[in-house]
CSV table of C-alpha atoms and ligand atoms in Angstrom, one decimal:
chain,number,residue,atom,x,y,z
A,1,MET,CA,-53.4,48.7,-10.2
A,2,ARG,CA,-51.6,51.6,-11.7
A,3,LYS,CA,-48.0,50.7,-12.7
A,4,PRO,CA,-45.5,53.3,-11.6
A,5,LEU,CA,-44.0,55.4,-14.4
A,6,MET,CA,-40.6,56.8,-13.8
A,7,ALA,CA,-39.7,59.5,-16.3
A,8,GLY,CA,-36.6,61.6,-16.9
A,9,ASN,CA,-36.8,64.9,-18.6
A,10,TRP,CA,-33.3,65.8,-19.8
A,11,LYS,CA,-34.3,69.4,-20.9
A,12,MET,CA,-31.4,71.0,-22.9
A,13,TYR,CA,-28.7,68.7,-21.7
A,14,LYS,CA,-26.4,66.0,-23.1
A,15,THR,CA,-24.8,65.5,-26.6
A,16,ALA,CA,-25.3,62.3,-28.5
A,17,PRO,CA,-22.0,60.7,-27.2
A,18,GLU,CA,-23.1,61.7,-23.6
A,19,THR,CA,-26.5,60.1,-24.3
A,20,ARG,CA,-24.9,56.8,-25.4
A,21,ALA,CA,-22.6,56.8,-22.4
A,22,PHE,CA,-25.6,57.4,-20.0
A,23,PHE,CA,-27.5,54.4,-21.3
A,24,GLN,CA,-24.4,52.1,-21.3
A,25,THR,CA,-24.4,52.5,-17.5
A,26,PHE,CA,-28.1,53.1,-16.8
A,27,ALA,CA,-29.4,50.1,-18.7
A,28,LEU,CA,-27.4,47.7,-16.6
A,29,LEU,CA,-28.8,49.3,-13.4
A,30,VAL,CA,-32.4,48.8,-14.2
A,31,THR,CA,-32.6,45.3,-15.6
A,32,GLN,CA,-34.5,44.2,-12.6
A,33,SER,CA,-36.9,47.1,-12.6
A,34,GLY,CA,-40.1,45.3,-13.7
A,35,HIS,CA,-42.1,47.1,-11.1
A,36,CYS,CA,-42.3,50.2,-13.2
A,37,GLU,CA,-42.2,51.7,-16.7
A,38,ILE,CA,-39.1,53.8,-17.5
A,39,VAL,CA,-39.1,56.7,-20.0
A,40,ILE,CA,-36.3,59.1,-20.8
A,41,CYS,CA,-36.9,62.3,-22.8
A,42,PRO,CA,-33.7,63.6,-24.5
A,43,THR,CA,-33.5,66.6,-26.9
A,44,PHE,CA,-34.7,66.1,-30.5
A,45,PRO,CA,-31.2,65.6,-32.0
A,46,ASN,CA,-30.5,62.8,-29.5
A,47,LEU,CA,-33.7,60.8,-29.8
A,48,ALA,CA,-32.3,58.4,-32.4
A,49,ALA,CA,-29.1,57.8,-30.4
A,50,ALA,CA,-31.3,57.1,-27.3
A,51,ALA,CA,-33.7,54.8,-29.1
A,52,GLU,CA,-30.8,52.9,-30.5
A,53,ALA,CA,-29.0,52.6,-27.2
A,54,THR,CA,-32.1,51.3,-25.5
A,55,GLN,CA,-33.1,48.7,-28.1
A,56,GLY,CA,-33.9,45.4,-26.4
A,57,THR,CA,-34.2,47.0,-23.0
A,58,ARG,CA,-37.4,48.1,-21.1
A,59,ILE,CA,-36.5,51.7,-21.3
A,60,GLU,CA,-38.7,53.8,-23.6
A,61,ILE,CA,-37.9,57.1,-25.2
A,62,GLY,CA,-40.0,60.3,-25.3
A,63,ALA,CA,-39.6,63.7,-26.8
A,64,GLN,CA,-40.0,66.9,-24.8
A,65,ASP,CA,-42.4,68.6,-27.2
A,66,MET,CA,-44.0,68.3,-30.6
A,67,TYR,CA,-46.0,70.3,-33.1
A,68,TRP,CA,-49.5,69.3,-33.9
A,69,ALA,CA,-49.4,69.4,-37.7
A,70,LYS,CA,-48.3,66.3,-39.6
A,71,GLU,CA,-45.9,68.2,-41.8
A,72,GLY,CA,-45.7,71.6,-43.5
A,73,ALA,CA,-44.0,75.0,-43.6
A,74,PHE,CA,-43.4,75.3,-39.9
A,75,THR,CA,-39.7,76.1,-39.6
A,76,GLY,CA,-38.1,74.7,-36.5
A,77,GLU,CA,-40.9,72.4,-35.6
A,78,VAL,CA,-41.0,68.6,-35.3
A,79,SER,CA,-44.1,66.5,-35.9
A,80,GLY,CA,-45.5,63.3,-34.2
A,81,PRO,CA,-44.8,61.0,-37.2
A,82,MET,CA,-41.2,62.2,-37.2
A,83,LEU,CA,-40.8,61.4,-33.5
A,84,LEU,CA,-42.3,58.0,-34.0
A,85,ALA,CA,-40.0,57.3,-37.0
A,86,VAL,CA,-36.9,57.8,-34.8
A,87,GLY,CA,-38.2,55.5,-32.1
A,88,ALA,CA,-39.9,57.8,-29.6
A,89,LYS,CA,-43.1,56.4,-28.0
A,90,TRP,CA,-43.9,59.2,-25.5
A,91,VAL,CA,-44.0,63.0,-25.6
A,92,LEU,CA,-44.1,65.6,-22.9
A,93,VAL,CA,-46.8,68.2,-23.4
A,94,GLY,CA,-47.2,71.6,-21.7
A,95,HIS,CA,-44.1,71.5,-19.5
A,96,SER,CA,-44.0,74.7,-17.4
A,97,GLU,CA,-40.8,75.8,-19.2
A,98,ARG,CA,-42.7,75.6,-22.5
A,99,ARG,CA,-45.5,77.6,-20.9
A,100,GLN,CA,-43.1,80.2,-19.4
A,101,TYR,CA,-40.6,80.7,-22.2
A,102,PHE,CA,-42.3,79.6,-25.4
A,103,GLY,CA,-45.9,80.7,-25.3
A,104,GLU,CA,-47.5,77.4,-24.5
A,105,THR,CA,-51.1,77.8,-23.5
A,106,ASN,CA,-53.8,75.4,-22.3
A,107,GLN,CA,-55.3,75.6,-25.8
A,108,THR,CA,-52.0,74.6,-27.5
A,109,VAL,CA,-51.5,71.9,-24.9
A,110,LEU,CA,-54.8,70.4,-26.0
A,111,LYS,CA,-53.9,70.6,-29.7
A,112,ARG,CA,-50.5,68.9,-29.1
A,113,THR,CA,-52.2,66.2,-27.0
A,114,VAL,CA,-54.8,65.4,-29.5
A,115,ALA,CA,-52.2,65.2,-32.3
A,116,ALA,CA,-49.9,63.0,-30.2
A,117,LEU,CA,-52.7,60.5,-29.7
A,118,GLU,CA,-53.7,60.6,-33.3
A,119,TYR,CA,-50.2,59.6,-34.3
A,120,GLY,CA,-49.9,56.9,-31.6
A,121,LEU,CA,-47.6,58.7,-29.2
A,122,LYS,CA,-48.3,58.6,-25.5
A,123,PRO,CA,-48.6,62.1,-24.0
A,124,ILE,CA,-47.5,63.1,-20.5
A,125,VAL,CA,-49.5,66.3,-20.0
A,126,CYS,CA,-48.0,68.7,-17.4
A,127,VAL,CA,-49.9,71.0,-15.1
A,128,GLY,CA,-48.9,72.9,-12.0
A,129,GLU,CA,-49.1,76.3,-10.2
A,130,LYS,CA,-46.6,79.1,-9.8
A,131,LEU,CA,-45.4,80.3,-6.4
A,132,GLU,CA,-47.6,83.4,-6.5
A,133,GLU,CA,-50.7,81.3,-7.3
A,134,ARG,CA,-50.0,78.9,-4.4
A,135,GLU,CA,-49.3,81.8,-2.0
A,136,SER,CA,-52.5,83.6,-3.0
A,137,GLY,CA,-54.6,80.4,-2.4
A,138,ARG,CA,-55.3,79.9,-6.1
A,139,THR,CA,-53.6,76.5,-6.6
A,140,GLU,CA,-56.9,74.5,-7.1
A,141,ALA,CA,-58.5,77.2,-9.3
A,142,LEU,CA,-55.4,77.2,-11.5
A,143,LEU,CA,-55.2,73.4,-11.7
A,144,ALA,CA,-58.9,73.2,-12.5
A,145,GLU,CA,-58.4,75.8,-15.3
A,146,GLN,CA,-55.5,73.9,-16.8
A,147,PHE,CA,-57.4,70.7,-16.5
A,148,ARG,CA,-60.7,72.0,-18.0
A,149,GLU,CA,-59.1,73.9,-20.9
A,150,GLY,CA,-56.1,71.7,-21.7
A,151,ILE,CA,-57.3,68.2,-20.9
A,152,ALA,CA,-61.0,67.8,-20.3
A,153,GLN,CA,-61.9,68.5,-23.9
A,154,LEU,CA,-60.5,65.0,-24.7
A,155,SER,CA,-63.0,62.2,-25.3
A,156,SER,CA,-63.0,59.4,-22.8
A,157,GLU,CA,-61.2,57.2,-25.2
A,158,GLN,CA,-58.5,59.8,-25.7
A,159,PHE,CA,-58.3,60.5,-22.0
A,160,ALA,CA,-57.7,56.9,-21.2
A,161,LYS,CA,-54.4,57.1,-23.1
A,162,ILE,CA,-52.7,60.0,-21.4
A,163,VAL,CA,-50.6,60.4,-18.3
A,164,ILE,CA,-50.8,63.6,-16.2
A,165,ALA,CA,-47.8,65.1,-14.5
A,166,TYR,CA,-48.3,67.5,-11.6
A,167,GLU,CA,-45.3,69.8,-11.4
A,168,PRO,CA,-45.6,72.8,-9.1
A,169,VAL,CA,-43.5,75.4,-10.8
A,170,TRP,CA,-41.9,76.6,-7.6
A,171,ALA,CA,-40.4,73.2,-7.0
A,172,ILE,CA,-38.8,72.7,-10.4
A,173,GLY,CA,-35.0,73.0,-10.4
A,174,THR,CA,-35.1,74.8,-7.1
A,175,GLY,CA,-34.3,72.0,-4.7
A,176,ARG,CA,-37.6,72.9,-3.0
A,177,THR,CA,-39.7,69.7,-3.3
A,178,ALA,CA,-43.3,69.8,-2.5
A,179,THR,CA,-43.9,68.1,0.8
A,180,PRO,CA,-45.5,64.7,0.3
A,181,GLU,CA,-48.7,66.2,1.8
A,182,ILE,CA,-48.8,69.1,-0.6
A,183,ALA,CA,-48.1,66.8,-3.5
A,184,ALA,CA,-50.7,64.3,-2.3
A,185,ASP,CA,-53.3,67.0,-1.9
A,186,ALA,CA,-52.8,68.3,-5.5
A,187,HIS,CA,-52.9,64.7,-6.8
A,188,ARG,CA,-56.1,64.0,-5.0
A,189,PHE,CA,-57.6,67.2,-6.3
A,190,LEU,CA,-56.6,66.4,-9.9
A,191,ARG,CA,-58.1,62.9,-9.5
A,192,SER,CA,-61.3,64.4,-8.3
A,193,LEU,CA,-61.5,66.6,-11.4
A,194,VAL,CA,-61.0,63.4,-13.5
A,195,ALA,CA,-63.8,61.7,-11.6
A,196,SER,CA,-66.2,64.5,-12.1
A,197,ASP,CA,-65.6,64.7,-15.9
A,198,TYR,CA,-64.7,61.1,-16.8
A,199,GLY,CA,-66.1,59.0,-14.0
A,200,GLN,CA,-64.7,57.0,-11.1
A,201,ASP,CA,-63.2,54.2,-13.3
A,202,ALA,CA,-61.2,56.8,-15.3
A,203,ALA,CA,-60.1,58.5,-12.1
A,204,ALA,CA,-58.9,55.2,-10.6
A,205,ALA,CA,-57.0,54.3,-13.8
A,206,VAL,CA,-55.2,57.5,-14.7
A,207,ARG,CA,-51.6,57.8,-13.7
A,208,ILE,CA,-50.6,61.1,-12.1
A,209,LEU,CA,-46.9,61.7,-11.8
A,210,TYR,CA,-45.2,64.2,-9.4
A,211,GLY,CA,-42.3,66.4,-10.7
A,212,GLY,CA,-40.2,69.1,-9.0
A,213,SER,CA,-36.8,68.4,-7.4
A,214,VAL,CA,-37.3,64.7,-7.1
A,215,LYS,CA,-34.1,63.1,-5.8
A,216,PRO,CA,-32.9,59.7,-4.7
A,217,ASP,CA,-33.4,60.7,-1.1
A,218,ASN,CA,-37.0,62.0,-1.4
A,219,VAL,CA,-38.5,59.6,-4.0
A,220,LYS,CA,-39.5,56.9,-1.5
A,221,ILE,CA,-41.7,59.2,0.6
A,222,LEU,CA,-43.3,60.7,-2.5
A,223,MET,CA,-44.0,57.2,-4.0
A,224,ALA,CA,-45.5,56.2,-0.7
A,225,GLN,CA,-48.5,58.5,-1.3
A,226,PRO,CA,-51.3,56.5,-2.8
A,227,ASP,CA,-52.2,59.1,-5.4
A,228,ILE,CA,-48.6,59.5,-6.7
A,229,ASP,CA,-48.1,57.0,-9.5
A,230,GLY,CA,-44.6,58.0,-10.6
A,231,VAL,CA,-42.3,60.9,-11.0
A,232,LEU,CA,-41.1,63.2,-13.7
A,233,VAL,CA,-37.5,64.0,-13.0
A,234,GLY,CA,-35.3,66.8,-14.4
A,235,GLY,CA,-31.9,67.4,-12.9
A,236,ALA,CA,-31.6,64.1,-11.1
A,237,SER,CA,-32.3,62.1,-14.2
A,238,LEU,CA,-29.0,63.2,-15.9
A,239,ASP,CA,-26.9,60.9,-13.7
A,240,PRO,CA,-27.3,57.2,-14.5
A,241,ALA,CA,-26.6,55.9,-10.9
A,242,GLY,CA,-28.8,58.6,-9.4
A,243,PHE,CA,-31.7,58.1,-11.7
A,244,ALA,CA,-31.4,54.3,-11.3
A,245,CYS,CA,-31.8,54.9,-7.5
A,246,ILE,CA,-35.0,56.8,-8.2
A,247,VAL,CA,-36.3,54.2,-10.6
A,248,ASN,CA,-35.6,51.5,-8.0
A,249,PHE,CA,-37.1,53.4,-5.1
B,301,LIG,P1,-36.3,69.1,-11.6
B,301,LIG,O1,-37.2,69.2,-12.9
B,301,LIG,O2,-36.4,67.6,-11.3
B,301,LIG,O3,-34.9,69.4,-12.1
B,301,LIG,O4,-36.9,69.9,-10.6
B,301,LIG,C1,-38.5,68.6,-13.1
B,301,LIG,C2,-39.1,68.9,-14.4
B,301,LIG,O5,-39.0,70.1,-14.9
B,301,LIG,O6,-39.7,68.1,-15.1
């Protein structure tokens, strides 16, 4: 059985004091949430505060991005070993905002994922189509391309350690959630790609999260889809009570 993974992506929100205040409330609301894994991804400067605030809880901390080199003359970048050293266990890779604003490609997604695994971080690799791709009937072609170029180059051993997040770009931050049917179709399609490249066992084992305007009032119907194994939540993960509702769907 795939254990649900409920992840929050804080994007460029919250200071360190706001981070600590969030966990003071949130940690108490999820003490009984053994049905799932919980991951929060704050900004780089707040990883240490988040890791400290969640010590002794079941909440794990992730970064929103990382560079693939171990260290070096790469001004502004942050490496896997640095993330580990401040207590991060997870890392988002290839979020659509990284692809849209910061030049992320399927090739750099692959490099980051391989590096994250090498340093012992657990990557959540994001894929998803834009509105024009959906409207022109190219959703599956686009997902297949992101999968083949950005993920399917991993060995079976590497693949077994990643989580995939399906986030249709048109549903992110727009209040426009994919219907459970649209999300379920995309998840089924992604799982079929996994089956053809890595086999049935890998397809049955890999967790595929849904992301895009997940809220307390739509999480239940999304999580009721057999191929949806968790959620990646932006806006609604910033509020402790709201995100606890999502976690405890
Ligand atoms: P949203 O963002 O929940 O605010 O739509 C999701 C994401 O970007 O991961």
